PDB file of C-alpha atoms and ligand atoms in Angstrom:
ATOM      1  CA  UNK A 628       0.105   0.134   0.143  1.00 55.00           C
ATOM      2  CA  UNK A 629       1.397   3.312  -1.061  1.00 65.00           C
ATOM      3  CA  UNK A 630       1.681   5.617   1.835  1.00 84.00           C
ATOM      4  CA  UNK A 631       0.505   9.172   2.649  1.00 96.00           C
ATOM      5  CA  UNK A 632       4.075  10.236   3.849  1.00 98.00           C
ATOM      6  CA  UNK A 633       5.322  10.852   7.400  1.00 98.00           C
ATOM      7  CA  UNK A 634       3.817  12.157  10.460  1.00 99.00           C
ATOM      8  CA  UNK A 635       6.092  13.160  13.143  1.00 99.00           C
ATOM      9  CA  UNK A 636       4.570  12.775  16.555  1.00 99.00           C
ATOM     10  CA  UNK A 637       6.459  14.178  19.597  1.00 99.00           C
ATOM     11  CA  UNK A 638       6.205  12.586  22.931  1.00 98.00           C
ATOM     12  CA  UNK A 639       4.854   9.298  21.542  1.00 98.00           C
ATOM     13  CA  UNK A 640       6.089   6.730  23.667  1.00 98.00           C
ATOM     14  CA  UNK A 641       3.060   6.876  25.811  1.00 97.00           C
ATOM     15  CA  UNK A 642      -0.483   8.200  26.327  1.00 98.00           C
ATOM     16  CA  UNK A 643      -2.144  10.400  23.758  1.00 98.00           C
ATOM     17  CA  UNK A 644       0.988  10.682  21.637  1.00 99.00           C
ATOM     18  CA  UNK A 645       1.213   6.648  21.217  1.00 98.00           C
ATOM     19  CA  UNK A 646      -2.520   6.456  20.580  1.00 99.00           C
ATOM     20  CA  UNK A 647      -2.136   9.078  17.890  1.00 99.00           C
ATOM     21  CA  UNK A 648       0.827   6.732  16.462  1.00 99.00           C
ATOM     22  CA  UNK A 649      -1.307   3.614  16.096  1.00 98.00           C
ATOM     23  CA  UNK A 650      -4.453   5.610  14.409  1.00 98.00           C
ATOM     24  CA  UNK A 651      -1.989   7.278  12.002  1.00 98.00           C
ATOM     25  CA  UNK A 652      -0.574   3.961  10.954  1.00 98.00           C
ATOM     26  CA  UNK A 653      -3.914   2.371  10.496  1.00 98.00           C
ATOM     27  CA  UNK A 654      -5.051   5.535   8.250  1.00 97.00           C
ATOM     28  CA  UNK A 655      -2.023   4.842   6.079  1.00 98.00           C
ATOM     29  CA  UNK A 656       0.844   7.314   7.445  1.00 98.00           C
ATOM     30  CA  UNK A 657       4.573   6.282   8.365  1.00 98.00           C
ATOM     31  CA  UNK A 658       5.470   7.646  11.609  1.00 98.00           C
ATOM     32  CA  UNK A 659       8.506   9.124  13.271  1.00 99.00           C
ATOM     33  CA  UNK A 660       7.982   8.593  16.900  1.00 99.00           C
ATOM     34  CA  UNK A 661       9.916  10.964  19.599  1.00 99.00           C
ATOM     35  CA  UNK A 662      10.232  10.235  23.038  1.00 98.00           C
ATOM     36  CA  UNK A 663      12.339  11.699  26.021  1.00 98.00           C
ATOM     37  CA  UNK A 664      13.207   8.390  28.171  1.00 98.00           C
ATOM     38  CA  UNK A 665      11.129   5.485  27.440  1.00 98.00           C
ATOM     39  CA  UNK A 666      13.397   3.765  24.852  1.00 98.00           C
ATOM     40  CA  UNK A 667      11.321   0.448  25.250  1.00 98.00           C
ATOM     41  CA  UNK A 668       7.981   1.665  24.929  1.00 98.00           C
ATOM     42  CA  UNK A 669       8.942   3.827  21.806  1.00 98.00           C
ATOM     43  CA  UNK A 670      10.805   0.579  20.075  1.00 98.00           C
ATOM     44  CA  UNK A 671       7.621  -1.797  20.779  1.00 98.00           C
ATOM     45  CA  UNK A 672       5.599   1.028  19.278  1.00 98.00           C
ATOM     46  CA  UNK A 673       8.001   1.189  16.289  1.00 98.00           C
ATOM     47  CA  UNK A 674       7.261  -2.923  16.057  1.00 98.00           C
ATOM     48  CA  UNK A 675       3.597  -2.352  16.054  1.00 98.00           C
ATOM     49  CA  UNK A 676       3.480   0.242  13.329  1.00 98.00           C
ATOM     50  CA  UNK A 677       5.684  -2.119  11.070  1.00 98.00           C
ATOM     51  CA  UNK A 678       3.270  -5.114  11.988  1.00 98.00           C
ATOM     52  CA  UNK A 679       0.631  -3.030  10.270  1.00 98.00           C
ATOM     53  CA  UNK A 680       2.498  -2.282   7.188  1.00 98.00           C
ATOM     54  CA  UNK A 681       3.994   1.120   7.548  1.00 98.00           C
ATOM     55  CA  UNK A 682       7.500   2.425   8.302  1.00 98.00           C
ATOM     56  CA  UNK A 683       8.332   3.835  11.477  1.00 98.00           C
ATOM     57  CA  UNK A 684      11.545   5.261  13.476  1.00 98.00           C
ATOM     58  CA  UNK A 685      12.023   6.145  17.093  1.00 98.00           C
ATOM     59  CA  UNK A 686      14.007   9.145  18.170  1.00 98.00           C
ATOM     60  CA  UNK A 687      15.105   9.985  21.624  1.00 98.00           C
ATOM     61  CA  UNK A 688      15.233  13.738  21.700  1.00 99.00           C
ATOM     62  CA  UNK A 689      14.054  16.594  24.273  1.00 99.00           C
ATOM     63  CA  UNK A 690      11.840  18.993  22.349  1.00 99.00           C
ATOM     64  CA  UNK A 691      12.918  21.923  24.594  1.00 98.00           C
ATOM     65  CA  UNK A 692      16.651  21.816  23.090  1.00 99.00           C
ATOM     66  CA  UNK A 693      17.141  23.007  19.809  1.00 99.00           C
ATOM     67  CA  UNK A 694      19.921  20.892  18.872  1.00 99.00           C
ATOM     68  CA  UNK A 695      17.634  17.986  19.669  1.00 99.00           C
ATOM     69  CA  UNK A 696      14.798  19.209  17.435  1.00 99.00           C
ATOM     70  CA  UNK A 697      17.056  19.728  14.522  1.00 98.00           C
ATOM     71  CA  UNK A 698      18.370  16.098  14.915  1.00 98.00           C
ATOM     72  CA  UNK A 699      14.823  14.673  14.825  1.00 99.00           C
ATOM     73  CA  UNK A 700      14.007  16.271  11.707  1.00 99.00           C
ATOM     74  CA  UNK A 701      17.684  15.318   9.971  1.00 98.00           C
ATOM     75  CA  UNK A 702      17.035  11.841  10.850  1.00 98.00           C
ATOM     76  CA  UNK A 703      13.636  11.977   9.457  1.00 98.00           C
ATOM     77  CA  UNK A 704      14.706  13.468   6.445  1.00 98.00           C
ATOM     78  CA  UNK A 705      17.378  11.037   5.856  1.00 98.00           C
ATOM     79  CA  UNK A 706      15.325   7.791   6.894  1.00 98.00           C
ATOM     80  CA  UNK A 707      11.592   8.372   6.432  1.00 98.00           C
ATOM     81  CA  UNK A 708      11.056  11.297   3.973  1.00 98.00           C
ATOM     82  CA  UNK A 709       8.767  13.080   3.195  1.00 98.00           C
ATOM     83  CA  UNK A 710       7.255  14.982   6.066  1.00 98.00           C
ATOM     84  CA  UNK A 711       3.545  15.084   5.594  1.00 98.00           C
ATOM     85  CA  UNK A 712       2.493  16.356   9.137  1.00 99.00           C
ATOM     86  CA  UNK A 713       3.325  17.325  12.668  1.00 99.00           C
ATOM     87  CA  UNK A 714       1.677  16.425  16.073  1.00 99.00           C
ATOM     88  CA  UNK A 715       3.049  18.584  18.614  1.00 99.00           C
ATOM     89  CA  UNK A 716       2.149  16.218  21.427  1.00 98.00           C
ATOM     90  CA  UNK A 717       5.102  16.466  23.932  1.00 98.00           C
ATOM     91  CA  UNK A 718       3.905  18.023  26.966  1.00 98.00           C
ATOM     92  CA  UNK A 719       4.742  18.221  30.768  1.00 98.00           C
ATOM     93  CA  UNK A 720       3.595  19.363  34.208  1.00 97.00           C
ATOM     94  CA  UNK A 721       5.170  19.564  37.550  1.00 97.00           C
ATOM     95  CA  UNK A 722       3.602  18.821  41.021  1.00 96.00           C
ATOM     96  CA  UNK A 723       0.294  20.498  41.946  1.00 96.00           C
ATOM     97  CA  UNK A 724       1.204  23.845  43.514  1.00 97.00           C
ATOM     98  CA  UNK A 725      -0.188  27.617  43.850  1.00 98.00           C
ATOM     99  CA  UNK A 726       1.697  30.020  41.875  1.00 98.00           C
ATOM    100  CA  UNK A 727       2.921  31.514  44.819  1.00 98.00           C
ATOM    101  CA  UNK A 728       4.895  28.449  45.582  1.00 98.00           C
ATOM    102  CA  UNK A 729       6.469  28.354  42.059  1.00 98.00           C
ATOM    103  CA  UNK A 730      10.136  28.732  41.570  1.00 98.00           C
ATOM    104  CA  UNK A 731      11.734  29.926  38.251  1.00 98.00           C
ATOM    105  CA  UNK A 732      13.052  26.420  37.226  1.00 98.00           C
ATOM    106  CA  UNK A 733       9.674  24.919  37.324  1.00 98.00           C
ATOM    107  CA  UNK A 734       7.973  27.686  35.226  1.00 98.00           C
ATOM    108  CA  UNK A 735      10.797  27.724  32.812  1.00 98.00           C
ATOM    109  CA  UNK A 736      11.070  24.091  32.187  1.00 98.00           C
ATOM    110  CA  UNK A 737       7.132  24.184  31.704  1.00 98.00           C
ATOM    111  CA  UNK A 738       7.357  26.875  29.117  1.00 98.00           C
ATOM    112  CA  UNK A 739      10.601  25.422  27.639  1.00 98.00           C
ATOM    113  CA  UNK A 740       8.955  22.048  26.699  1.00 98.00           C
ATOM    114  CA  UNK A 741       5.564  22.876  26.091  1.00 98.00           C
ATOM    115  CA  UNK A 742       5.746  26.324  24.279  1.00 99.00           C
ATOM    116  CA  UNK A 743       9.289  26.696  22.878  1.00 99.00           C
ATOM    117  CA  UNK A 744       9.604  22.874  22.095  1.00 99.00           C
ATOM    118  CA  UNK A 745       6.254  23.059  20.085  1.00 99.00           C
ATOM    119  CA  UNK A 746       7.439  26.399  18.265  1.00 99.00           C
ATOM    120  CA  UNK A 747      10.780  24.794  16.953  1.00 99.00           C
ATOM    121  CA  UNK A 748       9.252  21.777  15.854  1.00 99.00           C
ATOM    122  CA  UNK A 749       6.572  23.839  13.922  1.00 99.00           C
ATOM    123  CA  UNK A 750       9.287  25.790  12.434  1.00 99.00           C
ATOM    124  CA  UNK A 751      11.239  22.862  11.143  1.00 99.00           C
ATOM    125  CA  UNK A 752       8.017  21.146   9.810  1.00 99.00           C
ATOM    126  CA  UNK A 753       7.105  24.285   8.022  1.00 99.00           C
ATOM    127  CA  UNK A 754      10.512  24.596   6.420  1.00 98.00           C
ATOM    128  CA  UNK A 755       9.994  21.035   4.910  1.00 98.00           C
ATOM    129  CA  UNK A 756       6.214  21.077   4.150  1.00 98.00           C
ATOM    130  CA  UNK A 757       5.419  24.827   3.042  1.00 98.00           C
ATOM    131  CA  UNK A 758       5.240  25.486  -0.546  1.00 98.00           C
ATOM    132  CA  UNK A 759       7.071  28.466   0.165  1.00 98.00           C
ATOM    133  CA  UNK A 760      10.164  26.478   0.548  1.00 98.00           C
ATOM    134  CA  UNK A 761       9.170  23.889  -2.261  1.00 98.00           C
ATOM    135  CA  UNK A 762       7.129  21.595  -0.053  1.00 98.00           C
ATOM    136  CA  UNK A 763       3.950  19.934  -1.046  1.00 98.00           C
ATOM    137  CA  UNK A 764       2.010  21.426   2.099  1.00 98.00           C
ATOM    138  CA  UNK A 765       0.795  19.373   4.888  1.00 98.00           C
ATOM    139  CA  UNK A 766      -0.918  19.828   8.399  1.00 99.00           C
ATOM    140  CA  UNK A 767       0.139  20.736  12.154  1.00 99.00           C
ATOM    141  CA  UNK A 768      -1.907  19.595  15.106  1.00 99.00           C
ATOM    142  CA  UNK A 769      -1.161  20.885  18.409  1.00 99.00           C
ATOM    143  CA  UNK A 770      -1.990  19.560  21.839  1.00 99.00           C
ATOM    144  CA  UNK A 771      -3.436  22.191  23.785  1.00 99.00           C
ATOM    145  CA  UNK A 772      -5.575  21.458  26.766  1.00 98.00           C
ATOM    146  CA  UNK A 773      -8.888  22.553  28.603  1.00 98.00           C
ATOM    147  CA  UNK A 774      -6.516  24.032  31.009  1.00 98.00           C
ATOM    148  CA  UNK A 775      -5.876  26.888  28.459  1.00 98.00           C
ATOM    149  CA  UNK A 776      -9.595  27.737  29.163  1.00 98.00           C
ATOM    150  CA  UNK A 777     -10.070  26.913  32.647  1.00 98.00           C
ATOM    151  CA  UNK A 778      -6.688  28.177  34.188  1.00 98.00           C
ATOM    152  CA  UNK A 779      -5.916  25.267  36.452  1.00 98.00           C
ATOM    153  CA  UNK A 780      -6.083  27.184  39.998  1.00 98.00           C
ATOM    154  CA  UNK A 781      -4.338  25.728  42.873  1.00 97.00           C
ATOM    155  CA  UNK A 782      -2.743  23.026  40.486  1.00 96.00           C
ATOM    156  CA  UNK A 783      -0.574  24.233  37.548  1.00 97.00           C
ATOM    157  CA  UNK A 784      -1.361  27.768  36.382  1.00 98.00           C
ATOM    158  CA  UNK A 785       2.011  27.656  34.607  1.00 98.00           C
ATOM    159  CA  UNK A 786       0.957  24.549  32.304  1.00 98.00           C
ATOM    160  CA  UNK A 787      -2.397  26.322  31.919  1.00 98.00           C
ATOM    161  CA  UNK A 788      -0.642  29.185  30.571  1.00 99.00           C
ATOM    162  CA  UNK A 789       1.523  27.222  28.418  1.00 99.00           C
ATOM    163  CA  UNK A 790      -1.502  25.889  26.679  1.00 99.00           C
ATOM    164  CA  UNK A 791      -2.783  29.345  26.518  1.00 99.00           C
ATOM    165  CA  UNK A 792       0.314  30.004  24.479  1.00 99.00           C
ATOM    166  CA  UNK A 793      -0.304  27.052  22.257  1.00 99.00           C
ATOM    167  CA  UNK A 794      -3.735  28.372  21.231  1.00 99.00           C
ATOM    168  CA  UNK A 795      -2.155  31.716  20.296  1.00 99.00           C
ATOM    169  CA  UNK A 796       0.325  30.039  18.301  1.00 99.00           C
ATOM    170  CA  UNK A 797      -2.422  27.837  16.537  1.00 99.00           C
ATOM    171  CA  UNK A 798      -4.314  30.856  15.483  1.00 99.00           C
ATOM    172  CA  UNK A 799      -1.564  33.100  14.563  1.00 99.00           C
ATOM    173  CA  UNK A 800       0.451  30.167  12.522  1.00 99.00           C
ATOM    174  CA  UNK A 801      -2.681  28.991  10.798  1.00 99.00           C
ATOM    175  CA  UNK A 802      -3.065  32.508   9.279  1.00 99.00           C
ATOM    176  CA  UNK A 803       0.628  32.854   8.573  1.00 98.00           C
ATOM    177  CA  UNK A 804       1.074  29.699   6.386  1.00 99.00           C
ATOM    178  CA  UNK A 805      -2.584  29.455   5.507  1.00 98.00           C
ATOM    179  CA  UNK A 806      -1.781  30.257   1.674  1.00 98.00           C
ATOM    180  CA  UNK A 807       1.308  28.098   1.811  1.00 98.00           C
ATOM    181  CA  UNK A 808      -0.629  24.587   1.904  1.00 98.00           C
ATOM    182  CA  UNK A 809      -0.292  23.924   5.428  1.00 99.00           C
ATOM    183  CA  UNK A 810      -3.391  23.852   8.094  1.00 99.00           C
ATOM    184  CA  UNK A 811      -2.674  24.303  11.658  1.00 99.00           C
ATOM    185  CA  UNK A 812      -5.129  23.280  14.425  1.00 99.00           C
ATOM    186  CA  UNK A 813      -5.233  22.333  17.982  1.00 99.00           C
ATOM    187  CA  UNK A 814      -6.990  19.656  20.167  1.00 99.00           C
ATOM    188  CA  UNK A 815      -7.593  20.466  23.730  1.00 98.00           C
ATOM    189  CA  UNK A 816      -8.308  17.501  25.537  1.00 98.00           C
ATOM    190  CA  UNK A 817     -10.063  17.431  29.024  1.00 98.00           C
ATOM    191  CA  UNK A 818      -9.406  14.905  31.628  1.00 98.00           C
ATOM    192  CA  UNK A 819      -7.843  12.030  29.977  1.00 98.00           C
ATOM    193  CA  UNK A 820      -6.741   8.661  31.364  1.00 97.00           C
ATOM    194  CA  UNK A 821      -2.875   8.677  30.788  1.00 97.00           C
ATOM    195  CA  UNK A 822       0.185   8.775  33.034  1.00 95.00           C
ATOM    196  CA  UNK A 823       0.479  12.551  33.083  1.00 96.00           C
ATOM    197  CA  UNK A 824      -1.478  13.019  36.296  1.00 95.00           C
ATOM    198  CA  UNK A 825       0.868  10.930  38.302  1.00 93.00           C
ATOM    199  CA  UNK A 826       3.618  14.132  37.289  1.00 88.00           C
ATOM    200  CA  UNK A 827       1.374  16.360  39.375  1.00 87.00           C
ATOM    201  CA  UNK A 828       1.421  13.927  42.409  1.00 92.00           C
ATOM    202  CA  UNK A 829      -2.337  13.268  41.796  1.00 92.00           C
ATOM    203  CA  UNK A 830      -2.575   9.433  39.958  1.00 94.00           C
ATOM    204  CA  UNK A 831      -6.186   9.332  40.842  1.00 95.00           C
ATOM    205  CA  UNK A 832      -6.820  12.881  39.362  1.00 95.00           C
ATOM    206  CA  UNK A 833      -9.188  11.833  36.652  1.00 96.00           C
ATOM    207  CA  UNK A 834     -11.262   9.627  39.160  1.00 95.00           C
ATOM    208  CA  UNK A 835     -11.570  12.270  41.616  1.00 95.00           C
ATOM    209  CA  UNK A 836     -12.736  15.090  39.095  1.00 95.00           C
ATOM    210  CA  UNK A 837     -14.902  13.064  36.807  1.00 96.00           C
ATOM    211  CA  UNK A 838     -17.753  13.901  38.454  1.00 96.00           C
ATOM    212  CA  UNK A 839     -17.477  17.676  37.296  1.00 95.00           C
ATOM    213  CA  UNK A 840     -17.293  16.485  33.590  1.00 98.00           C
ATOM    214  CA  UNK A 841     -21.011  16.798  32.118  1.00 98.00           C
ATOM    215  CA  UNK A 842     -20.598  13.506  30.334  1.00 98.00           C
ATOM    216  CA  UNK A 843     -19.649  11.849  33.944  1.00 98.00           C
ATOM    217  CA  UNK A 844     -16.282  10.277  33.035  1.00 98.00           C
ATOM    218  CA  UNK A 845     -12.700  10.815  31.713  1.00 98.00           C
ATOM    219  CA  UNK A 846     -11.761  10.233  28.144  1.00 98.00           C
ATOM    220  CA  UNK A 847      -9.481   8.004  26.792  1.00 98.00           C
ATOM    221  CA  UNK A 848      -6.130   8.534  24.795  1.00 98.00           C
ATOM    222  CA  UNK A 849      -7.884   6.989  21.867  1.00 98.00           C
ATOM    223  CA  UNK A 850     -10.766   9.465  21.962  1.00 98.00           C
ATOM    224  CA  UNK A 851      -8.299  12.523  21.648  1.00 99.00           C
ATOM    225  CA  UNK A 852      -6.488  10.789  18.917  1.00 99.00           C
ATOM    226  CA  UNK A 853      -9.313  10.134  16.681  1.00 98.00           C
ATOM    227  CA  UNK A 854      -9.720  13.985  16.782  1.00 99.00           C
ATOM    228  CA  UNK A 855      -6.059  14.578  16.073  1.00 99.00           C
ATOM    229  CA  UNK A 856      -6.115  12.119  12.959  1.00 98.00           C
ATOM    230  CA  UNK A 857      -9.263  13.715  11.565  1.00 98.00           C
ATOM    231  CA  UNK A 858      -7.613  17.166  11.774  1.00 99.00           C
ATOM    232  CA  UNK A 859      -4.363  15.652  10.092  1.00 98.00           C
ATOM    233  CA  UNK A 860      -6.455  14.092   7.240  1.00 98.00           C
ATOM    234  CA  UNK A 861      -7.928  15.383   3.983  1.00 98.00           C
ATOM    235  CA  UNK A 862     -11.466  14.833   5.501  1.00 98.00           C
ATOM    236  CA  UNK A 863     -10.489  18.026   7.283  1.00 98.00           C
ATOM    237  CA  UNK A 864      -9.287  19.900   4.227  1.00 98.00           C
ATOM    238  CA  UNK A 865     -10.988  23.299   4.907  1.00 98.00           C
ATOM    239  CA  UNK A 866     -10.295  23.325   8.633  1.00 99.00           C
ATOM    240  CA  UNK A 867      -7.565  25.587   9.893  1.00 99.00           C
ATOM    241  CA  UNK A 868      -7.071  27.605  13.213  1.00 99.00           C
ATOM    242  CA  UNK A 869      -9.477  25.630  15.022  1.00 99.00           C
ATOM    243  CA  UNK A 870      -9.611  24.892  18.606  1.00 99.00           C
ATOM    244  CA  UNK A 871     -11.413  21.494  18.922  1.00 99.00           C
ATOM    245  CA  UNK A 872     -12.521  20.734  22.607  1.00 98.00           C
ATOM    246  CA  UNK A 873     -12.187  16.916  23.283  1.00 99.00           C
ATOM    247  CA  UNK A 874     -13.344  17.086  26.880  1.00 98.00           C
ATOM    248  CA  UNK A 875     -16.717  15.653  27.474  1.00 98.00           C
ATOM    249  CA  UNK A 876     -18.425  18.987  27.666  1.00 98.00           C
ATOM    250  CA  UNK A 877     -16.157  20.296  30.570  1.00 96.00           C
TER     251      UNK A 877
HETATM  252  P1  LIG B 162       2.111  11.518  29.149  1.00 63.75           P
HETATM  253  O1  LIG B 162       1.293  10.347  29.330  1.00 63.75           O
HETATM  254  O2  LIG B 162       2.653  12.080  30.419  1.00 63.75           O
HETATM  255  O3  LIG B 162       3.150  11.190  28.155  1.00 63.75           O
HETATM  256  C1  LIG B 162       4.106  12.334  27.837  1.00 63.75           C
HETATM  257  C2  LIG B 162       4.727  11.929  26.432  1.00 63.75           C
HETATM  258  O4  LIG B 162       5.597  13.103  26.351  1.00 63.75           O
HETATM  259  C3  LIG B 162       5.651  10.621  26.903  1.00 63.75           C
HETATM  260  O5  LIG B 162       5.881  10.183  25.591  1.00 63.75           O
HETATM  261  C4  LIG B 162       6.865  11.455  27.281  1.00 63.75           C
HETATM  262  O6  LIG B 162       8.240  10.525  26.770  1.00 63.75           O
HETATM  263  C5  LIG B 162       7.131  12.664  26.311  1.00 63.75           C
HETATM  264  N1  LIG B 162       7.974  13.867  26.549  1.00 63.75           N
HETATM  265  C6  LIG B 162       7.966  14.400  27.779  1.00 63.75           C
HETATM  266  N2  LIG B 162       8.991  15.334  28.143  1.00 63.75           N
HETATM  267  C7  LIG B 162       9.431  15.731  26.828  1.00 63.75           C
HETATM  268  C8  LIG B 162      10.144  16.126  26.150  1.00 63.75           C
HETATM  269  N3  LIG B 162      11.003  17.352  26.896  1.00 63.75           N
HETATM  270  N4  LIG B 162      10.570  15.955  24.846  1.00 63.75           N
HETATM  271  C9  LIG B 162      10.229  14.818  24.331  1.00 63.75           C
HETATM  272  N5  LIG B 162       9.139  14.133  24.745  1.00 63.75           N
HETATM  273  C10 LIG B 162       8.713  14.216  25.970  1.00 63.75           C
HETATM  274  O7  LIG B 162       0.989  12.710  28.507  1.00 63.75           O
HETATM  275  P2  LIG B 162      -0.276  12.681  27.866  1.00 63.75           P
HETATM  276  O8  LIG B 162      -1.226  12.645  28.982  1.00 63.75           O
HETATM  277  O9  LIG B 162      -0.236  11.649  27.042  1.00 63.75           O
HETATM  278  O10 LIG B 162      -0.218  14.219  27.262  1.00 63.75           O
HETATM  279  C11 LIG B 162       0.054  14.389  25.819  1.00 63.75           C
HETATM  280  C12 LIG B 162      -0.399  15.877  25.614  1.00 63.75           C
HETATM  281  O11 LIG B 162      -1.717  15.973  25.688  1.00 63.75           O
HETATM  282  C13 LIG B 162       0.441  16.730  26.352  1.00 63.75           C
HETATM  283  O12 LIG B 162       0.703  17.844  25.319  1.00 63.75           O
HETATM  284  C14 LIG B 162      -0.479  17.394  27.330  1.00 63.75           C
HETATM  285  O13 LIG B 162      -0.172  18.429  28.096  1.00 63.75           O
HETATM  286  C15 LIG B 162      -1.867  17.027  26.519  1.00 63.75           C
HETATM  287  N6  LIG B 162      -3.174  16.790  27.388  1.00 63.75           N
HETATM  288  C16 LIG B 162      -3.356  15.933  28.371  1.00 63.75           C
HETATM  289  C17 LIG B 162      -4.438  15.760  28.983  1.00 63.75           C
HETATM  290  C18 LIG B 162      -4.586  14.322  29.875  1.00 63.75           C
HETATM  291  O14 LIG B 162      -5.600  14.579  30.845  1.00 63.75           O
HETATM  292  N7  LIG B 162      -3.932  13.203  29.809  1.00 63.75           N
HETATM  293  C19 LIG B 162      -5.223  16.895  29.118  1.00 63.75           C
HETATM  294  C20 LIG B 162      -5.007  18.019  28.415  1.00 63.75           C
HETATM  295  C21 LIG B 162      -3.946  18.123  27.365  1.00 63.75           C
HETATM  296  P3  LIG B 162       8.687   9.623  27.935  1.00 63.75           P
HETATM  297  O15 LIG B 162       7.887   8.520  28.046  1.00 63.75           O
HETATM  298  O16 LIG B 162      10.127   9.424  27.257  1.00 63.75           O
HETATM  299  O17 LIG B 162       8.924  10.334  29.192  1.00 63.75           O
END
């Protein structure tokens, strides 16, 4: 089966990123799987993609470090071209805290990975996909969060603000490259069952807060990934600058 090109998914060893990889492979894309530390999980995912007849590579890199970002794209160019899309999924949050308890290192790290990392990956993707640079166009899907709307008081305002920046980037960039064959959209998940909540010291966060979700439950990584792959696909060919809530009504 001839493919649709390669999609780079950052932070794809676990959670929503891994679910995106599985659905993209199902839909005929080759995939570049970026991860930070979970090499075994990333390699296992490569094997899953190959088993369904698509190509895949795993690339360790911290998206918050410029040299690492450039290394991801250089490897992709040489091993699994051409780039058809980017899912800016890698994201972090730190332990639940009020803003008046947060130090500079934590705030900077959150913004470095979630914001600067997404910006640098988008930049490298545009340099390859934009018709301005001789590319064939493509799509970028950013993982924002319902936190951008809610603000995450008493938990992680730094994280919420980083996702507010992603919303603004999505809106601005969609207009900047709209005539260059590139669509830019964001998905804003609500409470999703992944390991990210353990990073905030609240592994039971979804179970505790799901009573406040109008649909009465947390979501799955696959339910978020379905929206991501739709925005990536030609079925969304006239959709750009959209912020799509996948949050059970929250
Ligand atoms: P997760 O389960 O914690 O997985 C995070 C992924 O990002 C892992 O693959 C991790 O790699 C990778 N990663 C972390 N830091 C990285 C870095 N500096 N460079 C490259 N990769 C890095 O997270 P998730 O819940 O799937 O979240 C995915 C995205 O959705 C994030 O942007 C998050 O903010 C957003 N989101 C999640 C929820 C939710 O409820 N889960 C809600 C709204 C938005 P390793 O495995 O190697 O550590």
